[in-house]
Coordinates of C-alpha atoms in Angstrom, one line a residue:
Chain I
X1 CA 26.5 23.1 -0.2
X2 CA 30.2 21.8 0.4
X3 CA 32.7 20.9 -2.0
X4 CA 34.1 17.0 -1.3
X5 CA 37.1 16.3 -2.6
X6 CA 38.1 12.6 -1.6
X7 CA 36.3 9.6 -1.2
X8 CA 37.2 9.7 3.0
X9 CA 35.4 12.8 2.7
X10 CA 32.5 11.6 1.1
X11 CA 31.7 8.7 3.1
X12 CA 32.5 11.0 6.5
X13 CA 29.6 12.6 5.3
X14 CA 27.6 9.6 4.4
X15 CA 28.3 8.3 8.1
X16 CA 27.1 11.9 9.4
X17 CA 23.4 11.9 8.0
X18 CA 22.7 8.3 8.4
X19 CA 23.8 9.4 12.1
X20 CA 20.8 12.4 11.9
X21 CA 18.3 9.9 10.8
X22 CA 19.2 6.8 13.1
X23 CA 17.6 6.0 16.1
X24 CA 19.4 7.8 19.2
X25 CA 20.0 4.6 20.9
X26 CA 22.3 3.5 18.1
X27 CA 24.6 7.1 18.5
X28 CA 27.2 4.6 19.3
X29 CA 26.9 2.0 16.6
X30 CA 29.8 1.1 14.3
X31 CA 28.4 1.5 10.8
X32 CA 29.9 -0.7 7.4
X33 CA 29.2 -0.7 4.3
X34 CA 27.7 -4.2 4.6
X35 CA 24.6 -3.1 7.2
X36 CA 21.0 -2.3 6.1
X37 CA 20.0 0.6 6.2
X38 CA 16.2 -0.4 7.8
X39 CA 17.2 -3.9 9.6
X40 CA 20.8 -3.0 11.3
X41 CA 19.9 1.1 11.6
X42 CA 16.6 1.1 12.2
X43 CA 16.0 4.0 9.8
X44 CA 12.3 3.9 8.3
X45 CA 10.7 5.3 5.2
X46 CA 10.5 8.9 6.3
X47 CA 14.5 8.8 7.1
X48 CA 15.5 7.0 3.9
X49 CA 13.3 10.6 1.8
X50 CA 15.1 13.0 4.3
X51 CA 18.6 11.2 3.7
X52 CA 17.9 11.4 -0.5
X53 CA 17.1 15.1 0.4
X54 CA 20.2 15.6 2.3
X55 CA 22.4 14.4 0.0
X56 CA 20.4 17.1 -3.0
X57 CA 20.8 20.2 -0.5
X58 CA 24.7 19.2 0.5
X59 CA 26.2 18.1 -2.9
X60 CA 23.6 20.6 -5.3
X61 CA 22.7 18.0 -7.8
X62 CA 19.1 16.6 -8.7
X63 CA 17.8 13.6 -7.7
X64 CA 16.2 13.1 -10.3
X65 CA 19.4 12.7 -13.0
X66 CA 20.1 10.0 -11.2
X67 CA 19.7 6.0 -12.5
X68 CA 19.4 4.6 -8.4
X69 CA 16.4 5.7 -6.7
X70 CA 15.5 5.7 -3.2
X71 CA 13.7 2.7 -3.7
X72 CA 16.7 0.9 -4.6
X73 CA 18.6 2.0 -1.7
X74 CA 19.1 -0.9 0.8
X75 CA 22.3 -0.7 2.5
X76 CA 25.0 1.6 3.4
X77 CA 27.3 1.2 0.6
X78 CA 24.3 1.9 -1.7
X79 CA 24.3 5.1 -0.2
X80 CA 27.9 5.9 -0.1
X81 CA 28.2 4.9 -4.0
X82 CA 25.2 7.6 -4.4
X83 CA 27.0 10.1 -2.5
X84 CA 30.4 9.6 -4.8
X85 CA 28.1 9.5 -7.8
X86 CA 26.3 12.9 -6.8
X87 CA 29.6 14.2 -6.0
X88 CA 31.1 13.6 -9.3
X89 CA 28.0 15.0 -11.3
X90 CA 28.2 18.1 -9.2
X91 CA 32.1 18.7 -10.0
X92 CA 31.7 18.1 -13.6
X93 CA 28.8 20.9 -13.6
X94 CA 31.2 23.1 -11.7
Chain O
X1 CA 22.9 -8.5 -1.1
X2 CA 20.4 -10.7 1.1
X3 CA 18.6 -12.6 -1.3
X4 CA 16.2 -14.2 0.9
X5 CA 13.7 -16.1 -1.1
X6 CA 9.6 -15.1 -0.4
X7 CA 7.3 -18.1 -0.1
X8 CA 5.6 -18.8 -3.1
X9 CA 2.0 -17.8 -4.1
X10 CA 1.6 -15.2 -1.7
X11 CA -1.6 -13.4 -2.6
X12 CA -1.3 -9.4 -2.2
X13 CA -4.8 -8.2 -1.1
X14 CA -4.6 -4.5 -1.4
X15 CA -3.1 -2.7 -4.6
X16 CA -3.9 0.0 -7.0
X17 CA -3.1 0.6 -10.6
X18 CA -0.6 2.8 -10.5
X19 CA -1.7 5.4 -12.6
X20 CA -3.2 9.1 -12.5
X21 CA -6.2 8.4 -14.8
X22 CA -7.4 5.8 -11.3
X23 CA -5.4 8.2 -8.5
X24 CA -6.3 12.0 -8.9
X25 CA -3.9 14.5 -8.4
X26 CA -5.8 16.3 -5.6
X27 CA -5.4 12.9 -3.4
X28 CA -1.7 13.2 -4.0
X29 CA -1.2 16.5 -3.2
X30 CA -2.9 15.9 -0.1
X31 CA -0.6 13.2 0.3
X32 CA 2.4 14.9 -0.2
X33 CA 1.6 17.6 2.0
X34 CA 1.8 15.4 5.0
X35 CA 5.0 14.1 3.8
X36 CA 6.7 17.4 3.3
X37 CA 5.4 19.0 6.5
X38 CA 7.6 16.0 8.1
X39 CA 10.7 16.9 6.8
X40 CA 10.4 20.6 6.7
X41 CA 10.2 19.6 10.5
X42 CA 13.2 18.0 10.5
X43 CA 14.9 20.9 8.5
X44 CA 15.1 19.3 5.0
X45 CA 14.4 21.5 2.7
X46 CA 11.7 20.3 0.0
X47 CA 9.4 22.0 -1.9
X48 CA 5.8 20.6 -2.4
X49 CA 6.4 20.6 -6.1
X50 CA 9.7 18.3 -5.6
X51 CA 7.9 15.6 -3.8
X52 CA 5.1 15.7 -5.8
X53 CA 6.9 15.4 -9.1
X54 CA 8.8 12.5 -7.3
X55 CA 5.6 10.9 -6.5
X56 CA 4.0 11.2 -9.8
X57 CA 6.7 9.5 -11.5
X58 CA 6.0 6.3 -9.8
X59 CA 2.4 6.4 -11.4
X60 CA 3.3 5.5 -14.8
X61 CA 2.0 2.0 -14.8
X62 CA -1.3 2.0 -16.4
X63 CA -1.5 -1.5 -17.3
X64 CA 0.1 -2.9 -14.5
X65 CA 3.2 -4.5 -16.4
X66 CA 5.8 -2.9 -13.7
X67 CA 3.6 -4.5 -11.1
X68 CA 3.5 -7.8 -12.7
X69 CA 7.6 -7.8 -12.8
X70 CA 7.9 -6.5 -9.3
X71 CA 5.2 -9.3 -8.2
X72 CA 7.4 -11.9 -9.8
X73 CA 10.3 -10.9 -8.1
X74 CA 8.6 -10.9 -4.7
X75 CA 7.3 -13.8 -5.2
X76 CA 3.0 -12.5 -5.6
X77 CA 1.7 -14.5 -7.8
X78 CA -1.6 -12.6 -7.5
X79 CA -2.9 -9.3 -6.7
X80 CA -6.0 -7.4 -5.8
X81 CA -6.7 -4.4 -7.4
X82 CA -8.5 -2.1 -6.0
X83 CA -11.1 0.9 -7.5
X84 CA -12.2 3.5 -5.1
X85 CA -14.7 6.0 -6.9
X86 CA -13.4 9.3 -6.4
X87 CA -15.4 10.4 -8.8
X88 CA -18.1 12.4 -6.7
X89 CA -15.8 13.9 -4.0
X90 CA -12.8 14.6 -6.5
X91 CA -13.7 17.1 -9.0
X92 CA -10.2 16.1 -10.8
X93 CA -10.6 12.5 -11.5
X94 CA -9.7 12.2 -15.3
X95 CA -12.2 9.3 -16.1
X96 CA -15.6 8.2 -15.2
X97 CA -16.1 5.3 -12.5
X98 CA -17.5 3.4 -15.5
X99 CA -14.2 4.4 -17.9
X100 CA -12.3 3.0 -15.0
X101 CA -14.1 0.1 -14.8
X102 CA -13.0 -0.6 -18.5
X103 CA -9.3 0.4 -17.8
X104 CA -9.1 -2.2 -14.8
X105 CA -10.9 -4.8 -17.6
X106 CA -8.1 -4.2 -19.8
X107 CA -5.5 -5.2 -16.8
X108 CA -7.3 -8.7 -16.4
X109 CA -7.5 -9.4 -20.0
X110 CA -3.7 -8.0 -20.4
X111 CA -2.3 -10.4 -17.0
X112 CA -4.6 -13.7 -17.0
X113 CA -4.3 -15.5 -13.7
X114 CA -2.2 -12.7 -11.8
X115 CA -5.3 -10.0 -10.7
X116 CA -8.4 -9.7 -9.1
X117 CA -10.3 -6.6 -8.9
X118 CA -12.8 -5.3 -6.7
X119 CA -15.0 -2.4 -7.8
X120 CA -16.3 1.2 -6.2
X121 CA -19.0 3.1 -6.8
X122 CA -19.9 5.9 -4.6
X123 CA -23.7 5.4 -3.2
X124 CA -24.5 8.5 -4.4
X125 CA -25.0 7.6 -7.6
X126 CA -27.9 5.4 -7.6
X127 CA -28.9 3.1 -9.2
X128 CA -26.8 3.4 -12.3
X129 CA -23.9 3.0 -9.9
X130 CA -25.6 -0.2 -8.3
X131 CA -26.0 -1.0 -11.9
X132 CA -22.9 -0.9 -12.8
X133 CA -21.2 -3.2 -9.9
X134 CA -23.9 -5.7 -10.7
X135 CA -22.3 -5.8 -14.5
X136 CA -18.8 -5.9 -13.0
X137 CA -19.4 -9.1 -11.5
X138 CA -21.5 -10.7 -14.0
X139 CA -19.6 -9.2 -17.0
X140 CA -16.6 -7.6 -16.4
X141 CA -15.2 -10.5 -14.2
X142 CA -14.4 -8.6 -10.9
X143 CA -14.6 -10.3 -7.5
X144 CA -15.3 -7.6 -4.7
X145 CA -16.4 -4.5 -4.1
X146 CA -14.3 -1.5 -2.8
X147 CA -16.2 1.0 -0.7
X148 CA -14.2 4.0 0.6
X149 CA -16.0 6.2 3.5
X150 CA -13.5 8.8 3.8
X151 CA -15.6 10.4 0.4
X152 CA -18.3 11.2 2.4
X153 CA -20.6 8.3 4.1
X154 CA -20.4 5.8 6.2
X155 CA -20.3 2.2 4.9
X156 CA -23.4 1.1 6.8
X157 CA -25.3 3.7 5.2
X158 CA -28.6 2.1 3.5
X159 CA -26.8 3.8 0.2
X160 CA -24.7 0.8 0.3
X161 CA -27.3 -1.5 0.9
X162 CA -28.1 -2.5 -2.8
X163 CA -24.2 -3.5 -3.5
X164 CA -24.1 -5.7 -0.2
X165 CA -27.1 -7.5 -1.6
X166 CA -25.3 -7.7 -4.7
X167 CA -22.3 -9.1 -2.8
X168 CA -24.3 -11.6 -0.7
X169 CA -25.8 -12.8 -4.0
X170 CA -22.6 -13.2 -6.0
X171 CA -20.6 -13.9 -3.1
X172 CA -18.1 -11.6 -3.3
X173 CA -16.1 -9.8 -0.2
X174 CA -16.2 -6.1 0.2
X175 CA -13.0 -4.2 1.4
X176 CA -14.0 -1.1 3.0
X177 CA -11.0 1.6 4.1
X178 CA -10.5 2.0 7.6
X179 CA -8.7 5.2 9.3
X180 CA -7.3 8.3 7.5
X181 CA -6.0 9.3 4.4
X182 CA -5.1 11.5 1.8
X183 CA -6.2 15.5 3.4
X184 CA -7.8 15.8 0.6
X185 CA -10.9 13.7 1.8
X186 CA -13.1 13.0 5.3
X187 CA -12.0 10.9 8.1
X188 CA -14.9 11.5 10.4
X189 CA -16.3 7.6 8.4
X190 CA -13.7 5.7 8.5
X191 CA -13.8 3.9 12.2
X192 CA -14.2 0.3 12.1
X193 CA -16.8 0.2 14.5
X194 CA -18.8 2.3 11.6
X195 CA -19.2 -0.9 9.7
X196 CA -21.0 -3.3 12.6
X197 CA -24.0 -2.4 11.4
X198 CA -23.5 -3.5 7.7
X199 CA -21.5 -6.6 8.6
X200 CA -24.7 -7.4 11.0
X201 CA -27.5 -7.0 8.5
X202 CA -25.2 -8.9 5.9
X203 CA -23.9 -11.8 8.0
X204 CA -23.3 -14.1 4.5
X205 CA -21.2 -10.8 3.1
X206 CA -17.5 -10.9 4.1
X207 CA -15.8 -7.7 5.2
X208 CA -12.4 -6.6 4.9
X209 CA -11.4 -3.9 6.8
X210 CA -8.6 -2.0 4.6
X211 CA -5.3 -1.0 7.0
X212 CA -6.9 -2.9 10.0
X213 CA -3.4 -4.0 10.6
X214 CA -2.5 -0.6 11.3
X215 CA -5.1 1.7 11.2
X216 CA -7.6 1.4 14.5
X217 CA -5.5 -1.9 14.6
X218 CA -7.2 -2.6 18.4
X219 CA -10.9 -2.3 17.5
X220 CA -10.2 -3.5 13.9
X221 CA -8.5 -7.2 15.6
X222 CA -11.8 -6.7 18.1
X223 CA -14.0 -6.7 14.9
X224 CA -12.0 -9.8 13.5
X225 CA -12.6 -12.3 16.6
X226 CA -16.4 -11.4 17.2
X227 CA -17.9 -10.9 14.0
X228 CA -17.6 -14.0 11.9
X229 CA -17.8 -12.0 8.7
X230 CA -14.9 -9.5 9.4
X231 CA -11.3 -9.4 7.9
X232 CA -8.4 -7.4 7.7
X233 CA -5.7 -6.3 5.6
X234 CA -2.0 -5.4 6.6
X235 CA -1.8 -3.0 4.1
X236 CA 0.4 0.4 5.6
X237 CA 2.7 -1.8 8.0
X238 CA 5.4 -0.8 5.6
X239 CA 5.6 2.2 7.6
X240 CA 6.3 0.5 10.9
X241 CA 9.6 -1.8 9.2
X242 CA 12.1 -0.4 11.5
X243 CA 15.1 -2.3 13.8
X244 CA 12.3 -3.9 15.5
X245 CA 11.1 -5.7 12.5
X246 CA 7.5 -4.8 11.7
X247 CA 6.4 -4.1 15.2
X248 CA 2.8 -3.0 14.1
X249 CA 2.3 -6.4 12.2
X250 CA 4.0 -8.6 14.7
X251 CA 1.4 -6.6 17.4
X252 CA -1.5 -7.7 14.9
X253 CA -0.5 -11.3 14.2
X254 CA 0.4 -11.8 18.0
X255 CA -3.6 -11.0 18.8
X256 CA -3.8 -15.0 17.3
X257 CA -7.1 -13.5 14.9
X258 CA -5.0 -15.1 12.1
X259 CA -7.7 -16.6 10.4
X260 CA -8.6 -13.3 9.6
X261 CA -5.7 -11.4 8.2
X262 CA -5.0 -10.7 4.8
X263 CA -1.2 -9.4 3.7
X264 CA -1.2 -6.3 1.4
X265 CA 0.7 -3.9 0.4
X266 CA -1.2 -0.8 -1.0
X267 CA 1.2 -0.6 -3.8
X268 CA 1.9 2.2 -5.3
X269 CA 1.5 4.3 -1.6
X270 CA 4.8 3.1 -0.7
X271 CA 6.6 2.5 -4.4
X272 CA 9.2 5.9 -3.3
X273 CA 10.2 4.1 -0.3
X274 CA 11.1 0.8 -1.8
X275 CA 9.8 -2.2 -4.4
X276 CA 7.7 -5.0 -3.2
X277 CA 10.6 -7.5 -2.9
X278 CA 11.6 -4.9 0.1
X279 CA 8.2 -5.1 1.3
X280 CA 7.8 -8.9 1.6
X281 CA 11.2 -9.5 2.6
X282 CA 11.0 -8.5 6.0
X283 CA 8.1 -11.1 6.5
X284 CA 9.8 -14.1 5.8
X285 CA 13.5 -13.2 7.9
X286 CA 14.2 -15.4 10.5
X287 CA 13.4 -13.0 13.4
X288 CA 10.4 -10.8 11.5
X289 CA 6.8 -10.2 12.1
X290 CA 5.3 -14.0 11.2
X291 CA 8.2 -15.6 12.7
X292 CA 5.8 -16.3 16.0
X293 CA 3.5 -17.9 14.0
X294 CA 3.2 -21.4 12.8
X295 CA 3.4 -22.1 9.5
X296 CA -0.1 -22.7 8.7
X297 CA -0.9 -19.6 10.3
X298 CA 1.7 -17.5 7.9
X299 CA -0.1 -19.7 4.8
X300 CA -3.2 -18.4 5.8
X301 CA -1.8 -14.8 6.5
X302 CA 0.1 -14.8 3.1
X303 CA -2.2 -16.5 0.9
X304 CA -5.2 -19.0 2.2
X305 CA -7.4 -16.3 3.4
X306 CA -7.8 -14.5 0.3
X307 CA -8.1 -17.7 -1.3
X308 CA -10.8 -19.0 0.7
X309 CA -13.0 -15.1 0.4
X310 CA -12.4 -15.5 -3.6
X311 CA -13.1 -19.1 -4.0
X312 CA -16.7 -18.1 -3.2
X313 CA -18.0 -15.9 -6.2
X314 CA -20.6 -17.1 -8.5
X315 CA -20.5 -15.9 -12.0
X316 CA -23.9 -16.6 -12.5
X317 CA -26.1 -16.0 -9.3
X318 CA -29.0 -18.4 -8.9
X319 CA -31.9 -17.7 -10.8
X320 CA -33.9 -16.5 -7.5
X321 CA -32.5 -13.3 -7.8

């Protein structure tokens, strides 16, 4: 688990896992906030579970304690405002 | 957000109720397994227990009012529910096939206009259970029958001969699951080809093969264009919504056996990975799976088909029988 401190950290690391989960051929893609996750990165069900479980292991909070699921996750800034959400609940229970 | 609108009065041909008193725990842990052996692969690290307990909390819809809210944002106006009997395989089911029978009752009475159901009863247990379907159509109000191989027969076993009279007599379709499943249960019967035999002895009884859009999609679209009286459903093509846009359905609809396609959704299989309106979506963007058919053809996909099997059932069979 690392410790994030600022919100360029935070998406960095966003950027990094969506990277693990995407399709090879898109290595090069710009991503923004605006994409979808399945229709502009091609990531499909099993990548969106692995990227919820990511985020658990890296910022040490539980899923489950949070109000936006998976299955509300649509597109990139979803998941960055998750990832500054998770990172906030995990400082506070520092 | 995208906000595009779903056509209306789409007709969703494959769902469950969303609930462990209908889905036993011993199918989803069988479930889960698969799904945790996939990401332990990729180096996640999950726990059975973890998954499961996400899982589970997306069966907490026993009366289908989560369903209803999700259909209305997708733009479903109707759904078929559908009852396997686990009850003979399953040694954990929580109700009786007959108990369930009464649950899925109380989901009609609870949502007039917006459900269908079609029943299961595992052959194997007589004629109570032939019984029993017969008052589920002339009673209970359902319109189908569910038959799921993968508990241990096949589905042109004489077993199932009594409820495919039943069906020809009350003209009801029968959807009948095609290709694997949870671990937890057989999938040495679930080939489409196992069904020719039934389909050919009851040529008046329409068959719908469950995940023919995906599962043994080649034989399933063979089925559809030479047997008159053979369906399928697209339920499990969530799975293939990737950059390509649905490239198992667009393979299906491109086979031009749209006459015989049914859209469905298997909810709750998929409710982790995203809510119907995610699900239907896809369908109707510009450059998705339907968009190289015309439009009747998507009408018939989306809605007309199902119409046309249900519009068939008698209440009240003719007094021959």
């Amino acid at each position: 688990m690392s410790v994030l401190h600022s919100a360029e950290e935070v998406e960095a690391t966003v950027i990094k896992f969506l990277r693990e989960v995407m399709p090879w051929r898109l290595a090069n893609k710009e991503i923004s906030h605006a994409m979808f996750l399945q229709k502009d990165l091609g990531i499909d069900s099993m990548g969106l579970v692995a990227l919820a479980f990511r985020f658990e292991e890296e910022f040490g909070v539980d899923l489950e304690e949070f109000p936006v699921e998976v299955a509300d996750i649509r597109q990139v800034g979803d998941v960055v405002a998750l990832a500054r959400n998770m990172t906030l609940a995990a400082k506070k229970s520092a | 957000m995208e906000t595009q609108r779903a056509a209306p009065g789409i007709i969703d041909a494959h769902c469950h109720i969303a609930s462990e008193d209908y889905i036993p725990r011993s199918f989803v842990s069988g479930a889960v397994s698969n799904m945790v052996a996939a990401l332990t692969a990729q180096g996640v690290g999950v726990t059975s227990e973890k998954v499961e307990g996400m899982y589970r909390k997306k069966l907490g819809d026993p009366l289908c009012d989560a369903l209803v809210a999700e259909m209305a944002e997708s733009g479903v106006s109707k759904s078929i529910l559908l009852v396997p009997d686990f009850t003979y395989t399953l040694k954990d089911c929580r109700l009786t096939i007959e108990e369930s029978f009464r649950g899925h009752r109380e989901v009609l009475a609870r949502h007039p206009g917006k459900f269908e159901v079609f029943g299961g009863v595992d052959p194997r247990w007589g004629q109570d259970g032939v019984t029993l379907f017969e008052r589920s159509l002339a009673e209970f109000g359902f319109r189908g029958l569910k038959v799921y191989p993968p508990c241990g027969f096949s589905p042109s076993d004489p077993m199932m001969f009594p409820f495919y009279e039943l069906c020809d007599t009350y003209r009801v379709p029968a959807l009948v699951h095609t290709g694997p499943t949870s671990p937890a249960l057989a999938f040495d019967t679930s080939d489409p080809f196992m069904l020719d035999e039934a389909a050919r002895r009851f040529p008046r009884v329409n068959f719908i093969l469950a995940h023919g859009g995906v599962n043994f999609m080649n034989e399933s679209v063979m089925m559809c264009a030479y047997r008159p009286n053979i369906y399928l459903d697209t339920s499990g093509y969530q799975t293939t919504l990737c950059l390509n846009g649905g490239g198992a359905l667009r393979a299906v609809v491109a086979r031009r056996v749209n006459h015989k396609v049914l859209f469905g959704t298997d909810w709750p299989v998929f409710r982790l990975l995203g809510k119907q309106q995610s699900f239907v979506e896809p369908l109707m963007a510009e450059a998705g799976p339907l968009s190289e058919t015309s439009e009747r053809e998507r009408e018939l996909i989306l809605y007309k088909n199902a119409e046309r099997l249900l519009a068939e059932a008698v209440r009240s069979p003719p007094a021959t029988h």
